[in-house]
Amino acid sequence: MPASRVPRCAPALQLGTYQQQGDNGLDVHELLKPLVTRQLVEKLCLAAPRTEEVASVAADVVEANGEKRKMRVLAAEDNKTNQLVFRKMVKALDIDLKFAGNGREAVELYQSFEPDLVFMDISMPEMDGKEATRAIRTLEAESGKHVPVLALTAHAMGGDKEEIMSAGMDQFLTKPLRKAEIYAAIGGYQPKGVQPVRADEAAA
């Protein structure tokens, strides 16, 4: 097929031992030999459609080649201001953070993002935190895995706590959240085989 008829939506990776000049009209991403795993993954992410599945596969490739990935943290919170506050609280941590705006999105991201830890707000539209956690536990009953889910709520009554924990939560945090609690939770549930979430841990 002539180069002019190749669709621009079909990117290619070109391997070579030197940098080539010019533009042949193709969506080409160049890689110089010898190849480095991280560089290859980065180019693949650029060439492929940017989806959660691509990001997850890329992270798995890096991990399989002995390069530690970041800890993946999912925060389910419908309030944009609370999302901003949470992001600022953990900005010093070297983690991969994603937000879900409701329980339905949390369940979807649980499957595509594959988090190591979930912060789950209880009161959310479409599907609340308890329903979302039950859905996640149902999925885990088939897969055999268990991801820690931490409840976030403004209600601290004893009866409320028992009801929330019975939905499958691992821990209960009361709003307003405190930075020390968030750090302790992330550090406490950090799995093996990931990059240290804090600089002082990397130096230890």
PDB file of C-alpha atoms in Angstrom:
ATOM      1  CA  MET A   1       0.000   0.000   0.000  1.00  0.00           C
ATOM      2  CA  PRO A   2       1.439   3.435  -0.861  1.00  0.00           C
ATOM      3  CA  ALA A   3       2.492   5.536   2.117  1.00  0.00           C
ATOM      4  CA  SER A   4      -0.068   8.195   1.203  1.00  0.00           C
ATOM      5  CA  ARG A   5      -2.877   5.677   1.738  1.00  0.00           C
ATOM      6  CA  VAL A   6      -1.762   4.528   5.189  1.00  0.00           C
ATOM      7  CA  PRO A   7      -4.234   5.940   7.753  1.00  0.00           C
ATOM      8  CA  ARG A   8      -2.699   8.315  10.269  1.00  0.00           C
ATOM      9  CA  CYS A   9      -4.639   6.561  13.020  1.00  0.00           C
ATOM     10  CA  ALA A  10      -2.350   3.518  12.660  1.00  0.00           C
ATOM     11  CA  PRO A  11       0.861   4.519  14.497  1.00  0.00           C
ATOM     12  CA  ALA A  12       4.114   2.591  14.138  1.00  0.00           C
ATOM     13  CA  LEU A  13       7.297   2.136  16.141  1.00  0.00           C
ATOM     14  CA  GLN A  14      10.515   2.432  14.144  1.00  0.00           C
ATOM     15  CA  LEU A  15      13.688   0.853  15.539  1.00  0.00           C
ATOM     16  CA  GLY A  16      17.103   2.066  14.477  1.00  0.00           C
ATOM     17  CA  THR A  17      20.669   2.648  15.551  1.00  0.00           C
ATOM     18  CA  TYR A  18      20.672   6.331  14.552  1.00  0.00           C
ATOM     19  CA  GLN A  19      18.218   9.226  14.416  1.00  0.00           C
ATOM     20  CA  GLN A  20      16.518   9.644  11.033  1.00  0.00           C
ATOM     21  CA  GLN A  21      15.545  13.028   9.649  1.00  0.00           C
ATOM     22  CA  GLY A  22      12.505  14.107   7.658  1.00  0.00           C
ATOM     23  CA  ASP A  23       8.803  13.339   7.705  1.00  0.00           C
ATOM     24  CA  ASN A  24       7.407  10.501   5.615  1.00  0.00           C
ATOM     25  CA  GLY A  25       3.811  11.387   6.462  1.00  0.00           C
ATOM     26  CA  LEU A  26       3.369   8.444   8.845  1.00  0.00           C
ATOM     27  CA  ASP A  27       2.623   8.538  12.551  1.00  0.00           C
ATOM     28  CA  VAL A  28       5.987   7.048  13.492  1.00  0.00           C
ATOM     29  CA  HIS A  29       7.575   6.970  16.949  1.00  0.00           C
ATOM     30  CA  GLU A  30      11.330   6.312  16.773  1.00  0.00           C
ATOM     31  CA  LEU A  31      13.302   4.240  19.262  1.00  0.00           C
ATOM     32  CA  LEU A  32      17.084   4.011  19.215  1.00  0.00           C
ATOM     33  CA  LYS A  33      18.846   0.748  19.981  1.00  0.00           C
ATOM     34  CA  PRO A  34      19.721  -0.662  22.467  1.00  0.00           C
ATOM     35  CA  LEU A  35      16.160  -0.645  23.785  1.00  0.00           C
ATOM     36  CA  VAL A  36      15.326   0.249  27.377  1.00  0.00           C
ATOM     37  CA  THR A  37      12.134  -1.247  28.793  1.00  0.00           C
ATOM     38  CA  ARG A  38      10.817   2.005  30.261  1.00  0.00           C
ATOM     39  CA  GLN A  39      11.413   3.884  27.001  1.00  0.00           C
ATOM     40  CA  LEU A  40       9.628   1.166  25.040  1.00  0.00           C
ATOM     41  CA  VAL A  41       6.615   1.299  27.353  1.00  0.00           C
ATOM     42  CA  GLU A  42       6.475   5.095  27.118  1.00  0.00           C
ATOM     43  CA  LYS A  43       6.494   4.956  23.311  1.00  0.00           C
ATOM     44  CA  LEU A  44       3.795   2.292  23.289  1.00  0.00           C
ATOM     45  CA  CYS A  45       1.612   4.493  25.481  1.00  0.00           C
ATOM     46  CA  LEU A  46       2.114   7.391  23.069  1.00  0.00           C
ATOM     47  CA  ALA A  47       1.370   5.296  19.995  1.00  0.00           C
ATOM     48  CA  ALA A  48      -1.673   3.479  21.383  1.00  0.00           C
ATOM     49  CA  PRO A  49      -5.039   5.029  22.316  1.00  0.00           C
ATOM     50  CA  ARG A  50      -4.812   6.365  25.858  1.00  0.00           C
ATOM     51  CA  THR A  51      -7.088   4.079  27.844  1.00  0.00           C
ATOM     52  CA  GLU A  52      -7.028   2.688  31.371  1.00  0.00           C
ATOM     53  CA  GLU A  53      -6.355  -0.767  29.911  1.00  0.00           C
ATOM     54  CA  VAL A  54      -3.247   0.449  28.070  1.00  0.00           C
ATOM     55  CA  ALA A  55      -1.936   2.152  31.203  1.00  0.00           C
ATOM     56  CA  SER A  56      -2.495  -0.978  33.267  1.00  0.00           C
ATOM     57  CA  VAL A  57      -0.776  -3.254  30.726  1.00  0.00           C
ATOM     58  CA  ALA A  58       2.161  -0.839  30.456  1.00  0.00           C
ATOM     59  CA  ALA A  59       2.592  -0.888  34.238  1.00  0.00           C
ATOM     60  CA  ASP A  60       2.534  -4.694  34.246  1.00  0.00           C
ATOM     61  CA  VAL A  61       5.239  -4.807  31.547  1.00  0.00           C
ATOM     62  CA  VAL A  62       7.484  -2.510  33.567  1.00  0.00           C
ATOM     63  CA  GLU A  63       6.930  -4.613  36.698  1.00  0.00           C
ATOM     64  CA  ALA A  64       7.622  -7.873  34.834  1.00  0.00           C
ATOM     65  CA  ASN A  65      11.001  -6.514  33.734  1.00  0.00           C
ATOM     66  CA  GLY A  66      12.110  -5.810  37.280  1.00  0.00           C
ATOM     67  CA  GLU A  67      11.182  -2.120  37.346  1.00  0.00           C
ATOM     68  CA  LYS A  68       8.930  -1.296  40.294  1.00  0.00           C
ATOM     69  CA  ARG A  69       5.670   0.484  39.554  1.00  0.00           C
ATOM     70  CA  LYS A  70       3.978   3.114  41.697  1.00  0.00           C
ATOM     71  CA  MET A  71       1.377   2.134  44.245  1.00  0.00           C
ATOM     72  CA  ARG A  72      -2.089   2.589  42.703  1.00  0.00           C
ATOM     73  CA  VAL A  73      -4.622   4.424  44.898  1.00  0.00           C
ATOM     74  CA  LEU A  74      -8.277   4.939  44.002  1.00  0.00           C
ATOM     75  CA  ALA A  75     -10.306   7.581  45.845  1.00  0.00           C
ATOM     76  CA  ALA A  76     -14.091   7.481  45.355  1.00  0.00           C
ATOM     77  CA  GLU A  77     -15.390  10.950  46.211  1.00  0.00           C
ATOM     78  CA  ASP A  78     -18.166  12.886  44.445  1.00  0.00           C
ATOM     79  CA  ASN A  79     -17.296  16.290  45.918  1.00  0.00           C
ATOM     80  CA  LYS A  80     -14.770  18.132  43.724  1.00  0.00           C
ATOM     81  CA  THR A  81     -13.530  20.248  46.629  1.00  0.00           C
ATOM     82  CA  ASN A  82     -12.875  17.145  48.711  1.00  0.00           C
ATOM     83  CA  GLN A  83     -11.036  15.624  45.751  1.00  0.00           C
ATOM     84  CA  LEU A  84      -8.805  18.706  45.597  1.00  0.00           C
ATOM     85  CA  VAL A  85      -8.135  18.568  49.334  1.00  0.00           C
ATOM     86  CA  PHE A  86      -7.271  14.855  49.147  1.00  0.00           C
ATOM     87  CA  ARG A  87      -4.931  15.421  46.188  1.00  0.00           C
ATOM     88  CA  LYS A  88      -3.113  18.184  48.081  1.00  0.00           C
ATOM     89  CA  MET A  89      -2.775  15.964  51.147  1.00  0.00           C
ATOM     90  CA  VAL A  90      -0.989  13.211  49.211  1.00  0.00           C
ATOM     91  CA  LYS A  91       0.970  15.354  46.722  1.00  0.00           C
ATOM     92  CA  ALA A  92       4.249  14.515  48.478  1.00  0.00           C
ATOM     93  CA  LEU A  93       3.653  10.773  48.037  1.00  0.00           C
ATOM     94  CA  ASP A  94       4.942   8.952  44.973  1.00  0.00           C
ATOM     95  CA  ILE A  95       1.682   7.198  44.084  1.00  0.00           C
ATOM     96  CA  ASP A  96      -0.567   6.740  41.052  1.00  0.00           C
ATOM     97  CA  LEU A  97      -3.825   8.402  42.149  1.00  0.00           C
ATOM     98  CA  LYS A  98      -7.194   8.314  40.404  1.00  0.00           C
ATOM     99  CA  PHE A  99     -10.619   9.609  41.433  1.00  0.00           C
ATOM    100  CA  ALA A 100     -14.091   8.167  40.914  1.00  0.00           C
ATOM    101  CA  GLY A 101     -17.055  10.540  41.062  1.00  0.00           C
ATOM    102  CA  ASN A 102     -19.551   7.948  42.258  1.00  0.00           C
ATOM    103  CA  GLY A 103     -19.846   4.309  43.265  1.00  0.00           C
ATOM    104  CA  ARG A 104     -20.459   3.072  39.733  1.00  0.00           C
ATOM    105  CA  GLU A 105     -17.258   4.718  38.505  1.00  0.00           C
ATOM    106  CA  ALA A 106     -15.415   3.252  41.495  1.00  0.00           C
ATOM    107  CA  VAL A 107     -16.408  -0.286  40.505  1.00  0.00           C
ATOM    108  CA  GLU A 108     -15.422   0.368  36.876  1.00  0.00           C
ATOM    109  CA  LEU A 109     -12.036   1.801  37.883  1.00  0.00           C
ATOM    110  CA  TYR A 110     -11.482  -1.070  40.299  1.00  0.00           C
ATOM    111  CA  GLN A 111     -11.569  -3.376  37.284  1.00  0.00           C
ATOM    112  CA  SER A 112      -9.562  -1.251  34.819  1.00  0.00           C
ATOM    113  CA  PHE A 113      -7.135   0.615  37.106  1.00  0.00           C
ATOM    114  CA  GLU A 114      -6.553  -2.344  39.471  1.00  0.00           C
ATOM    115  CA  PRO A 115      -5.802  -0.254  42.574  1.00  0.00           C
ATOM    116  CA  ASP A 116      -3.792  -1.457  45.546  1.00  0.00           C
ATOM    117  CA  LEU A 117      -5.941   0.583  47.937  1.00  0.00           C
ATOM    118  CA  VAL A 118      -9.398   2.197  47.738  1.00  0.00           C
ATOM    119  CA  PHE A 119     -10.670   5.166  49.747  1.00  0.00           C
ATOM    120  CA  MET A 120     -14.462   4.922  49.519  1.00  0.00           C
ATOM    121  CA  ASP A 121     -16.816   7.774  50.395  1.00  0.00           C
ATOM    122  CA  ILE A 122     -20.076   6.386  51.747  1.00  0.00           C
ATOM    123  CA  SER A 123     -22.543   9.030  50.483  1.00  0.00           C
ATOM    124  CA  MET A 124     -22.327   9.235  46.671  1.00  0.00           C
ATOM    125  CA  PRO A 125     -24.866   9.491  43.810  1.00  0.00           C
ATOM    126  CA  GLU A 126     -25.908   6.625  41.497  1.00  0.00           C
ATOM    127  CA  MET A 127     -24.312   4.004  43.756  1.00  0.00           C
ATOM    128  CA  ASP A 128     -23.200   4.717  47.316  1.00  0.00           C
ATOM    129  CA  GLY A 129     -19.990   3.493  48.887  1.00  0.00           C
ATOM    130  CA  LYS A 130     -21.561   0.475  50.575  1.00  0.00           C
ATOM    131  CA  GLU A 131     -23.122  -0.754  47.339  1.00  0.00           C
ATOM    132  CA  ALA A 132     -19.866  -0.177  45.452  1.00  0.00           C
ATOM    133  CA  THR A 133     -17.866  -2.098  48.045  1.00  0.00           C
ATOM    134  CA  ARG A 134     -20.299  -5.021  47.921  1.00  0.00           C
ATOM    135  CA  ALA A 135     -19.951  -5.069  44.119  1.00  0.00           C
ATOM    136  CA  ILE A 136     -16.148  -5.077  44.445  1.00  0.00           C
ATOM    137  CA  ARG A 137     -16.251  -7.928  46.968  1.00  0.00           C
ATOM    138  CA  THR A 138     -18.491  -9.899  44.601  1.00  0.00           C
ATOM    139  CA  LEU A 139     -15.899  -9.496  41.844  1.00  0.00           C
ATOM    140  CA  GLU A 140     -13.162 -10.543  44.245  1.00  0.00           C
ATOM    141  CA  ALA A 141     -15.054 -13.693  45.190  1.00  0.00           C
ATOM    142  CA  GLU A 142     -14.485 -14.808  41.599  1.00  0.00           C
ATOM    143  CA  SER A 143     -10.879 -13.610  41.282  1.00  0.00           C
ATOM    144  CA  GLY A 144      -9.673 -14.614  44.742  1.00  0.00           C
ATOM    145  CA  LYS A 145      -7.970 -11.280  45.413  1.00  0.00           C
ATOM    146  CA  HIS A 146      -8.677  -8.741  48.150  1.00  0.00           C
ATOM    147  CA  VAL A 147      -8.043  -5.013  47.821  1.00  0.00           C
ATOM    148  CA  PRO A 148      -8.312  -2.980  51.051  1.00  0.00           C
ATOM    149  CA  VAL A 149     -11.278  -0.575  51.008  1.00  0.00           C
ATOM    150  CA  LEU A 150     -11.309   2.250  53.547  1.00  0.00           C
ATOM    151  CA  ALA A 151     -14.638   3.936  54.340  1.00  0.00           C
ATOM    152  CA  LEU A 152     -14.788   7.731  54.409  1.00  0.00           C
ATOM    153  CA  THR A 153     -17.789   9.219  56.191  1.00  0.00           C
ATOM    154  CA  ALA A 154     -18.909  12.171  58.265  1.00  0.00           C
ATOM    155  CA  HIS A 155     -20.986   9.874  60.478  1.00  0.00           C
ATOM    156  CA  ALA A 156     -19.227   8.419  63.504  1.00  0.00           C
ATOM    157  CA  MET A 157     -22.143   6.754  65.317  1.00  0.00           C
ATOM    158  CA  GLY A 158     -21.546   3.201  66.510  1.00  0.00           C
ATOM    159  CA  GLY A 159     -24.484   1.735  64.598  1.00  0.00           C
ATOM    160  CA  ASP A 160     -23.405   3.443  61.393  1.00  0.00           C
ATOM    161  CA  LYS A 161     -19.887   2.063  61.724  1.00  0.00           C
ATOM    162  CA  GLU A 162     -21.114  -1.505  62.137  1.00  0.00           C
ATOM    163  CA  GLU A 163     -23.377  -1.200  59.081  1.00  0.00           C
ATOM    164  CA  ILE A 164     -20.577   0.266  56.964  1.00  0.00           C
ATOM    165  CA  MET A 165     -18.033  -2.359  58.002  1.00  0.00           C
ATOM    166  CA  SER A 166     -20.521  -5.133  57.255  1.00  0.00           C
ATOM    167  CA  ALA A 167     -20.509  -4.021  53.598  1.00  0.00           C
ATOM    168  CA  GLY A 168     -16.942  -5.315  53.304  1.00  0.00           C
ATOM    169  CA  MET A 169     -14.843  -2.322  54.342  1.00  0.00           C
ATOM    170  CA  ASP A 170     -11.434  -2.924  55.935  1.00  0.00           C
ATOM    171  CA  GLN A 171     -11.153   0.312  57.900  1.00  0.00           C
ATOM    172  CA  PHE A 172     -13.223   3.315  58.918  1.00  0.00           C
ATOM    173  CA  LEU A 173     -12.016   6.946  58.614  1.00  0.00           C
ATOM    174  CA  THR A 174     -14.096   9.909  59.775  1.00  0.00           C
ATOM    175  CA  LYS A 175     -14.245  13.229  57.933  1.00  0.00           C
ATOM    176  CA  PRO A 176     -12.724  15.743  57.979  1.00  0.00           C
ATOM    177  CA  LEU A 177      -9.724  13.652  57.012  1.00  0.00           C
ATOM    178  CA  ARG A 178      -6.345  14.268  58.592  1.00  0.00           C
ATOM    179  CA  LYS A 179      -3.122  14.066  56.650  1.00  0.00           C
ATOM    180  CA  ALA A 180      -1.476  11.801  59.219  1.00  0.00           C
ATOM    181  CA  GLU A 181      -4.322   9.275  58.898  1.00  0.00           C
ATOM    182  CA  ILE A 182      -4.110   9.247  55.103  1.00  0.00           C
ATOM    183  CA  TYR A 183      -0.325   8.772  55.184  1.00  0.00           C
ATOM    184  CA  ALA A 184      -0.623   5.999  57.754  1.00  0.00           C
ATOM    185  CA  ALA A 185      -3.274   4.208  55.704  1.00  0.00           C
ATOM    186  CA  ILE A 186      -1.335   4.385  52.441  1.00  0.00           C
ATOM    187  CA  GLY A 187       1.910   3.361  54.100  1.00  0.00           C
ATOM    188  CA  GLY A 188       0.231   0.581  56.041  1.00  0.00           C
ATOM    189  CA  TYR A 189      -1.404  -0.963  52.983  1.00  0.00           C
ATOM    190  CA  GLN A 190       1.538  -0.457  50.611  1.00  0.00           C
ATOM    191  CA  PRO A 191       2.052  -3.811  48.850  1.00  0.00           C
ATOM    192  CA  LYS A 192       5.401  -5.436  48.193  1.00  0.00           C
ATOM    193  CA  GLY A 193       7.039  -4.865  44.820  1.00  0.00           C
ATOM    194  CA  VAL A 194       6.102  -1.199  44.370  1.00  0.00           C
ATOM    195  CA  GLN A 195       8.160   1.970  44.581  1.00  0.00           C
ATOM    196  CA  PRO A 196       8.439   3.509  48.061  1.00  0.00           C
ATOM    197  CA  VAL A 197       5.584   5.970  48.491  1.00  0.00           C
ATOM    198  CA  ARG A 198       7.774   8.411  50.423  1.00  0.00           C
ATOM    199  CA  ALA A 199      11.270   9.749  49.800  1.00  0.00           C
ATOM    200  CA  ASP A 200      12.438   8.827  53.297  1.00  0.00           C
ATOM    201  CA  GLU A 201      11.482   5.192  52.643  1.00  0.00           C
ATOM    202  CA  ALA A 202      13.551   5.161  49.448  1.00  0.00           C
ATOM    203  CA  ALA A 203      16.562   6.425  51.394  1.00  0.00           C
ATOM    204  CA  ALA A 204      16.169   3.859  54.174  1.00  0.00           C
TER     205      ALA A 204
END
